[in-house]
mmCIF file of C-alpha atoms in Angstrom:
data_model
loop_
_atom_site.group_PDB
_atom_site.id
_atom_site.type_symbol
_atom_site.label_atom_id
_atom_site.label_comp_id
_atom_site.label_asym_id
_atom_site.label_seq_id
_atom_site.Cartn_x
_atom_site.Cartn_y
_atom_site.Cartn_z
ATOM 1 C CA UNK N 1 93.228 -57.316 69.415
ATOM 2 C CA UNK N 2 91.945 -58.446 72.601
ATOM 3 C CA UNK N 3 88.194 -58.563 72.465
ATOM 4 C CA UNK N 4 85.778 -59.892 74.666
ATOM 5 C CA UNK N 5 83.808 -63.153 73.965
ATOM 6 C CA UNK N 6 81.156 -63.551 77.041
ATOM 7 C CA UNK N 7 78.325 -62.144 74.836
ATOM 8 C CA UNK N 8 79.550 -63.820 71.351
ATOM 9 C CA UNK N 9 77.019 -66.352 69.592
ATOM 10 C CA UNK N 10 75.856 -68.097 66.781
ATOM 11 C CA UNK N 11 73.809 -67.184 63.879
ATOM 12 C CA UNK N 12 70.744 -68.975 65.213
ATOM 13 C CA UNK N 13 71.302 -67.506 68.543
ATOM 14 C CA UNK N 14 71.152 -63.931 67.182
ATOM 15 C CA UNK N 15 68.276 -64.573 65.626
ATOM 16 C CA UNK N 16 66.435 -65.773 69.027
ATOM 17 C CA UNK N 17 68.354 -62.667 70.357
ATOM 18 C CA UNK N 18 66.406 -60.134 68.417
ATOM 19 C CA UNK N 19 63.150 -62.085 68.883
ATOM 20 C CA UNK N 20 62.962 -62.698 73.148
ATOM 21 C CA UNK N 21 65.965 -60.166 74.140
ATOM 22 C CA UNK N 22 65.657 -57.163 71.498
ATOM 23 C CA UNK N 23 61.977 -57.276 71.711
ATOM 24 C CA UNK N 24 61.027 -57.436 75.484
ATOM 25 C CA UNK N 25 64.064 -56.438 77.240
ATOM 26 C CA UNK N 26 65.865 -53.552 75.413
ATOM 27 C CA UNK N 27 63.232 -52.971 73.011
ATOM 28 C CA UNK N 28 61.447 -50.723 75.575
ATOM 29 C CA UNK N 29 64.546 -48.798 76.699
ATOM 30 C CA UNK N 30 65.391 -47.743 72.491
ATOM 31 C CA UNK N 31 63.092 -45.117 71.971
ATOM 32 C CA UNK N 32 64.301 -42.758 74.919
ATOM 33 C CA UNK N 33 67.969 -43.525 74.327
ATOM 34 C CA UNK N 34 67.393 -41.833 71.198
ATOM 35 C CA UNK N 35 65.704 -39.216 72.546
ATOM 36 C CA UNK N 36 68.569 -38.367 74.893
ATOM 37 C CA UNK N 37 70.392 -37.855 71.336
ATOM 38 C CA UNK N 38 68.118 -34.908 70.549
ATOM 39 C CA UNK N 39 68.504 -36.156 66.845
ATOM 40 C CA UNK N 40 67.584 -33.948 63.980
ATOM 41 C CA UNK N 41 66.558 -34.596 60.530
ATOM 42 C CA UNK N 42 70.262 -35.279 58.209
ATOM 43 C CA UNK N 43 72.416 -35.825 60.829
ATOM 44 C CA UNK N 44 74.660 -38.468 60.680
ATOM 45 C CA UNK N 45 74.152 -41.442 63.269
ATOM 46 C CA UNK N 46 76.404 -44.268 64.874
ATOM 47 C CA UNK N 47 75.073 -46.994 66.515
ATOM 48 C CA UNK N 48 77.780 -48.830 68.258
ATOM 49 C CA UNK N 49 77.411 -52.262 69.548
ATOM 50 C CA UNK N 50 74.243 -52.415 67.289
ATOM 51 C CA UNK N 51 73.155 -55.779 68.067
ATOM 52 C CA UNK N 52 70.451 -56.673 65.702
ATOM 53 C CA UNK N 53 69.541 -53.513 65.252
ATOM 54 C CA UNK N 54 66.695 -52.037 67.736
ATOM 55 C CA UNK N 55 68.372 -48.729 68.285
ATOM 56 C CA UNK N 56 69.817 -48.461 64.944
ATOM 57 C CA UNK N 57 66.087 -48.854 62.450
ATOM 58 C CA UNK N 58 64.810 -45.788 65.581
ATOM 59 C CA UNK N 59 67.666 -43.856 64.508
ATOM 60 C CA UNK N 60 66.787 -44.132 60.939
ATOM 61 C CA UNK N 61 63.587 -42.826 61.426
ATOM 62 C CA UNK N 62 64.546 -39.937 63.238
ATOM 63 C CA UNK N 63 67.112 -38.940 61.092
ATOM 64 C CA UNK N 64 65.191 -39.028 57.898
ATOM 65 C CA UNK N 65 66.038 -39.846 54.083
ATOM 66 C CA UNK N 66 68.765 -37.411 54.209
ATOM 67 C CA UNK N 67 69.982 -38.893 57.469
ATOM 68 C CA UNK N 68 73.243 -41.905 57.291
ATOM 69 C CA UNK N 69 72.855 -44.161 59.975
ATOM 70 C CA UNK N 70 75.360 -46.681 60.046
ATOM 71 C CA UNK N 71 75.311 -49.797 63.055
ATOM 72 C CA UNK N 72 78.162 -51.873 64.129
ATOM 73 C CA UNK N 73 78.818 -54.700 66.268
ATOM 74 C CA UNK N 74 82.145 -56.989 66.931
ATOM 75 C CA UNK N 75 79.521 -60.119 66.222
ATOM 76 C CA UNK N 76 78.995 -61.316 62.683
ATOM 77 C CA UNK N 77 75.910 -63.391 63.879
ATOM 78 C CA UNK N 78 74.144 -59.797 65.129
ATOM 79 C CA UNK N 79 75.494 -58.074 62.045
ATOM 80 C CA UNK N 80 73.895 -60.661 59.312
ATOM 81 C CA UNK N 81 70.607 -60.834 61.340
ATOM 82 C CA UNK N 82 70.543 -56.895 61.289
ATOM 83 C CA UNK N 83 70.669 -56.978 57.823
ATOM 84 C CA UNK N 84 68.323 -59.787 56.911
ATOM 85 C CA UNK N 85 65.609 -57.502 58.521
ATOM 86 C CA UNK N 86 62.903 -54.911 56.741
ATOM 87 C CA UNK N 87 65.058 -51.963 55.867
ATOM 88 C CA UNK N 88 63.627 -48.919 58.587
ATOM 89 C CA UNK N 89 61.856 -46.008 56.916
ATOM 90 C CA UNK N 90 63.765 -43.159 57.106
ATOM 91 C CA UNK N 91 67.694 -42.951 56.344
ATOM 92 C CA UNK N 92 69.746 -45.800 54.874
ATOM 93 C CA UNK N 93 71.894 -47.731 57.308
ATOM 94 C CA UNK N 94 75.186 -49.408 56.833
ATOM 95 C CA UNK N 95 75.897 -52.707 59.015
ATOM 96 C CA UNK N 96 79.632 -52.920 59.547
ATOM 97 C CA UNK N 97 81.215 -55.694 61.844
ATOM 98 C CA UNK N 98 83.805 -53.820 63.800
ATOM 99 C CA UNK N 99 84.996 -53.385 66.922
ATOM 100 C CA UNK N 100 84.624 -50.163 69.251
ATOM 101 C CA UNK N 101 88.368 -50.533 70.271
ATOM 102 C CA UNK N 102 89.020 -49.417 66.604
ATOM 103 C CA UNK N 103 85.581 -47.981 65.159
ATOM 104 C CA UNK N 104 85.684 -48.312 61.107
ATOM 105 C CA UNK N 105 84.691 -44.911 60.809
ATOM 106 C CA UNK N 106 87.089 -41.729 59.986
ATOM 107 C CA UNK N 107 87.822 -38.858 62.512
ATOM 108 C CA UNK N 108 84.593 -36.296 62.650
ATOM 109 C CA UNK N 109 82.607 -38.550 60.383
ATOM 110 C CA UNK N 110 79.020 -38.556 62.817
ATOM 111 C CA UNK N 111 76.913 -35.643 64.634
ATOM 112 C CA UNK N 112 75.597 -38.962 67.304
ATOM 113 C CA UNK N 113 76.836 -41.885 68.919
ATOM 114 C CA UNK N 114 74.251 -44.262 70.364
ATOM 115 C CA UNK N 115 74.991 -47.060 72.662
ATOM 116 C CA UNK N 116 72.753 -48.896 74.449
ATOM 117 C CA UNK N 117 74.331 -51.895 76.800
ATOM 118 C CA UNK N 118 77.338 -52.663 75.175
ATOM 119 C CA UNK N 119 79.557 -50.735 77.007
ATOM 120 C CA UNK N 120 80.228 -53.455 79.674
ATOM 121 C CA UNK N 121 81.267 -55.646 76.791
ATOM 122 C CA UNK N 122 83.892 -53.225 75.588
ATOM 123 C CA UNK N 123 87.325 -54.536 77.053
ATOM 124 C CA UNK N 124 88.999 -51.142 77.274
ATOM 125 C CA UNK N 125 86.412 -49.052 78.149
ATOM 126 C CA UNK N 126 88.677 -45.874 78.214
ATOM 127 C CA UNK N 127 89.710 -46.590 74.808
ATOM 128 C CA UNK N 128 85.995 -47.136 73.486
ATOM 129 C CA UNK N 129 85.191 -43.438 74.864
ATOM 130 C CA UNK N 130 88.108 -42.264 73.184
ATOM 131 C CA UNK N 131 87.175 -43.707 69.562
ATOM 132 C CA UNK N 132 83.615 -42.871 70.227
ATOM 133 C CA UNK N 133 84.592 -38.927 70.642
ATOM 134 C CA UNK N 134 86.908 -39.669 67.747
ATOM 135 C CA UNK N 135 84.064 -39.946 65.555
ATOM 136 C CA UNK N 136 82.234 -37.598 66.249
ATOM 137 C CA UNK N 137 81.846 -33.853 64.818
ATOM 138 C CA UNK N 138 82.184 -30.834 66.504
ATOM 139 C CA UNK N 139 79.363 -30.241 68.243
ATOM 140 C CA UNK N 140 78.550 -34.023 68.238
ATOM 141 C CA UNK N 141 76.759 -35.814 71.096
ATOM 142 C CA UNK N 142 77.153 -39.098 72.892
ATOM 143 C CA UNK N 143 74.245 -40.798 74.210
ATOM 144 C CA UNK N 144 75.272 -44.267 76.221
ATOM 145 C CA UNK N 145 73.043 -46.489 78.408
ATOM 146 C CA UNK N 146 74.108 -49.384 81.219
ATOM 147 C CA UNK N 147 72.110 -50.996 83.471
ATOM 148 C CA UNK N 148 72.806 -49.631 86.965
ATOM 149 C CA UNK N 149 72.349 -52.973 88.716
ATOM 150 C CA UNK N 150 71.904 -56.667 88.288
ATOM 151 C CA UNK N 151 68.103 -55.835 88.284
ATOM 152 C CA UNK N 152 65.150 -58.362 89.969
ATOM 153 C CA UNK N 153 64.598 -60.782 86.719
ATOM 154 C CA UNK N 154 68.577 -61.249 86.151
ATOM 155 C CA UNK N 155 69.115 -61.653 89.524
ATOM 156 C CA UNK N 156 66.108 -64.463 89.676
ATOM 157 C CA UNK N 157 67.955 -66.230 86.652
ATOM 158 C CA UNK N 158 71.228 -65.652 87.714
ATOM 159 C CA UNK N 159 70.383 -67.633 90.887
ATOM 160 C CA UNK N 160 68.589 -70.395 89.162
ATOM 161 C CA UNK N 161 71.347 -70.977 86.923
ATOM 162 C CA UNK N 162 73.907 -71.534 89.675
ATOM 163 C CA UNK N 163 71.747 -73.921 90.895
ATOM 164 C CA UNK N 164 70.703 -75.977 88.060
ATOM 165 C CA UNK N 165 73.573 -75.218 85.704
ATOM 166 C CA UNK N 166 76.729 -74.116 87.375
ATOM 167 C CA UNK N 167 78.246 -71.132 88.616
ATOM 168 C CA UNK N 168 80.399 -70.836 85.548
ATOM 169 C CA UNK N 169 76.962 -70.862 83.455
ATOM 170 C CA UNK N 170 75.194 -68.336 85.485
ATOM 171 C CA UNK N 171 78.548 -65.704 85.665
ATOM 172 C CA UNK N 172 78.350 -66.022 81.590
ATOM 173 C CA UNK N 173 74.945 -65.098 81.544
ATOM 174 C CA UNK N 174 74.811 -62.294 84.324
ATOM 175 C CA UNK N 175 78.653 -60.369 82.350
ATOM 176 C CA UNK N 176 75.748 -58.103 81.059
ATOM 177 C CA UNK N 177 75.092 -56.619 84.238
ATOM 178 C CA UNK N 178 79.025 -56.081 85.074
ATOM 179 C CA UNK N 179 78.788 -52.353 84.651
ATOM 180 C CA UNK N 180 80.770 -49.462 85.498
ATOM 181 C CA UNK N 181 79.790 -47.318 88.522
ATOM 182 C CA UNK N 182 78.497 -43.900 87.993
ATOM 183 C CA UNK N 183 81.645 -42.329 88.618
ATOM 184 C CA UNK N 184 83.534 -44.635 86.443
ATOM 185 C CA UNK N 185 81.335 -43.611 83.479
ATOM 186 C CA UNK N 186 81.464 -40.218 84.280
ATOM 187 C CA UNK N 187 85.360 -40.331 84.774
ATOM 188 C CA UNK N 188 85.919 -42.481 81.269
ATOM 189 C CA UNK N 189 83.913 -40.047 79.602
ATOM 190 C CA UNK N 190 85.521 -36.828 80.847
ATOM 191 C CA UNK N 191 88.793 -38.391 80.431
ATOM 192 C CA UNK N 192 87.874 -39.152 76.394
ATOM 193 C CA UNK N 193 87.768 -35.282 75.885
ATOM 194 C CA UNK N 194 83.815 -35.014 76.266
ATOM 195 C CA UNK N 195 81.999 -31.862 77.940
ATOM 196 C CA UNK N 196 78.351 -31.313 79.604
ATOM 197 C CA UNK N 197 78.944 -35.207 81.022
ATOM 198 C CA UNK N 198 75.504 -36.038 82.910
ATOM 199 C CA UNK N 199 74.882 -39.330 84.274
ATOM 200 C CA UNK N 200 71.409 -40.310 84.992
ATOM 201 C CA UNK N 201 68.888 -42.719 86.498
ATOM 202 C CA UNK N 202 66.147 -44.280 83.876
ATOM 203 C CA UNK N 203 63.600 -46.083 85.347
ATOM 204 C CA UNK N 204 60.728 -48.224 83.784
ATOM 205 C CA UNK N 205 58.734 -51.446 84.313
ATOM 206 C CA UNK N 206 59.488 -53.819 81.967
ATOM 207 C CA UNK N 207 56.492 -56.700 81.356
ATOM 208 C CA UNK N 208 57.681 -60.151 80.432
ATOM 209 C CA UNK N 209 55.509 -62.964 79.027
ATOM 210 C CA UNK N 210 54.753 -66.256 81.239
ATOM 211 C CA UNK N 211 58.322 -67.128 82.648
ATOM 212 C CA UNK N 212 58.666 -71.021 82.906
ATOM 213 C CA UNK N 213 58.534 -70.313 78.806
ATOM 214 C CA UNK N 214 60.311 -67.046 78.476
ATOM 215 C CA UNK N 215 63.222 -67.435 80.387
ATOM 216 C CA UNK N 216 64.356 -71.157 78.240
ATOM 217 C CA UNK N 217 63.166 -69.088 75.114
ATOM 218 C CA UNK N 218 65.941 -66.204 76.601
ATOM 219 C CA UNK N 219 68.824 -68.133 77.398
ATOM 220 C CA UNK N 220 68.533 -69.887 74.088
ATOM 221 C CA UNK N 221 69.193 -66.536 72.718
ATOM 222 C CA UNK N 222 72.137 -65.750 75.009
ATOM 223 C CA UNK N 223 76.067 -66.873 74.989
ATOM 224 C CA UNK N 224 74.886 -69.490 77.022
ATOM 225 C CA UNK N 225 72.530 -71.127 74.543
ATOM 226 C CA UNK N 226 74.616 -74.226 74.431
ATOM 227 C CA UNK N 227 75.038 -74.821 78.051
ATOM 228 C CA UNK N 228 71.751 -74.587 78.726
ATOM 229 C CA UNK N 229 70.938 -77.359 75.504
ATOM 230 C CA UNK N 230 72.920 -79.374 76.983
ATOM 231 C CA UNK N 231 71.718 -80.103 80.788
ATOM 232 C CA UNK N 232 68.950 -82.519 80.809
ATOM 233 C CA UNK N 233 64.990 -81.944 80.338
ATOM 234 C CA UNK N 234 64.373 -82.063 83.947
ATOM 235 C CA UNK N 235 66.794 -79.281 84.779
ATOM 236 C CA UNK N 236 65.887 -76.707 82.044
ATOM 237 C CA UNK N 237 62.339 -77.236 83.129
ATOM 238 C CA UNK N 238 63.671 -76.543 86.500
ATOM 239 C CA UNK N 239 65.279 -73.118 85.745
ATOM 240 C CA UNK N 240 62.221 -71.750 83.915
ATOM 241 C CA UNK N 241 59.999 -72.943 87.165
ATOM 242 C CA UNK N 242 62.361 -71.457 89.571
ATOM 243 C CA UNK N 243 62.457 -68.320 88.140
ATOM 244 C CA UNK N 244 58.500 -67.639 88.001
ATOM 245 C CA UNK N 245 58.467 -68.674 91.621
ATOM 246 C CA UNK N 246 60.924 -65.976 92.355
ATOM 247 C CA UNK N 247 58.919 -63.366 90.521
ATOM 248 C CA UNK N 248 55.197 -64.323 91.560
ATOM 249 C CA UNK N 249 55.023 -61.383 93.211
ATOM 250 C CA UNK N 250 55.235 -59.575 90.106
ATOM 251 C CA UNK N 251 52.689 -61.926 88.579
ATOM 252 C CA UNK N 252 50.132 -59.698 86.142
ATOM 253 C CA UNK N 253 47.885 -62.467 84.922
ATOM 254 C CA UNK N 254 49.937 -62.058 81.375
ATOM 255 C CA UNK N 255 53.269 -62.738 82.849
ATOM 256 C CA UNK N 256 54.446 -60.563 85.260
ATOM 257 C CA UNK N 257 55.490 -56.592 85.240
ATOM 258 C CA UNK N 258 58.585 -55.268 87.808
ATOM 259 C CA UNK N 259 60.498 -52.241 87.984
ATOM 260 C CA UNK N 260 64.051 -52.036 86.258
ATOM 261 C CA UNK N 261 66.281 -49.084 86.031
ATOM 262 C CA UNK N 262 69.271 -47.902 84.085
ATOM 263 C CA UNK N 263 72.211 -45.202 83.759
ATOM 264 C CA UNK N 264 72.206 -42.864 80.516
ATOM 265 C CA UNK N 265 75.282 -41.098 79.858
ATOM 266 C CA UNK N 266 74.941 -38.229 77.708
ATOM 267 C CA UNK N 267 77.339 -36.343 76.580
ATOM 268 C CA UNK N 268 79.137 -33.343 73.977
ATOM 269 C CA UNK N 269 82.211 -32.632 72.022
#
């Protein structure tokens, strides 16, 4: 099967992944993603494209000791950092590696699916909605987020890394912000068979730590960990510098705090 590799990496990678990435720049979105879910108490929760697991231990806790949660991601680095981590309070969750052109889950097997920013990784997107209504119960509901543009920090690194790294480097880093349209998503989920579609704008502002740290600490924790190793002291220092200059205007004396926004999908069968 065809899958795609722009947001595959290492072990150690994952790791920095859950610390910079999972922490200050999805962390924040997890909690109402889940709340879009409207999850009860012993229902039976999918977390697809799991990561290392920020959605997945919130789902846990909201579904409770009688809940199943289970969390799966194509990338055996996310998976095995997932499941080095505490075990969440709340209902036990299964790690699977697996792929959401071909979920490892039987038909009607979940009451949610949660997704949050891996449907632009999903090659066949169509197909992904299909399997992701193919899990789910009757009465089951979808709740899917995407960032709605390339967004005011990416767009700051994304330009940095053209400059000091390549254009190859920086269209690697910025496939994460490749999304579908609002009427794409809309379309691909009507087409899968779901009902009561609703796409909507989420907006929040996200605080980052001191950039000329941050962003080297970020990309170290991205796909392109190893190209950015590999250019020389001067330049990494370079990106790092570049992108706090682009941001100063967001400057909060702690790092600096801007406005992002996102599209949540939600969804029934």
């Amino acid at each position: 099967m065809k899958t795609d590799g722009r947001w595959h990496m290492a072990k150690e990678a994952a790791e920095l992944y859950e610390r910079v990435v999972a922490r200050h720049i999805l962390g924040p979105w997890a909690p109402s993603l889940v709340d879009a879910a409207d999850l009860a108490g012993g229902e039976r929760v999918l977390d697809l494209a799991c990561g290392t697991g920020v959605v997945t231990r919130i789902a846990a806790q909201r579904a409770g000791p009688a809940g199943r949660v289970t969390g799966v991601d194509l990338n055996a680095g996310m998976i095995g950092v997932a499941r080095s981590l505490p075990a969440p309070e709340g209902a036990r969750v299964e790690w699977l590696e697996g792929s959401a052109l071909a979920i490892p889950l039987p038909d009607a097997s979940v009451d949610a699916v949660l997704c949050q920013q891996g449907l632009q990784f999903f090659p066949d997107k169509a197909l992904s909605l299909r399997e992701m209504r193919r899990v789910l119960d009757r009465g089951g509901r979808l709740a899917l987020s995407v960032w709605s543009s390339t967004g005011i920090y990416n767009s700051a690194v994304g330009e940095a890394l053209t400059r000091f790294a390549g254009e190859d480097t920086a269209s690697r880093f910025l496939a994460s912000r490749k999304v579908p349209a609002k009427e794409d998503l809309e379309r691909f989920a009507v087409e899968a068979g779901f009902s009561d579609v609703n796409v909507r704008i989420s907006r929040m502002n996200i605080h980052l730590p001191r950039l000329d740290r941050f962003v080297l600490e970020h990309l170290a924790g991205t796909p392109v960990a190893e190209s950015i190793a590999a250019l020389a002291a001067g330049s990494r220092k370079n990106i790092g510098a570049s992108v706090m200059r682009e941001l100063q205007r967001f400057d909060d004396g702690d790092g600096v705090t801007y406005p992002e926004e996102i599209h949540v999908v939600t969804a029934r069968v």
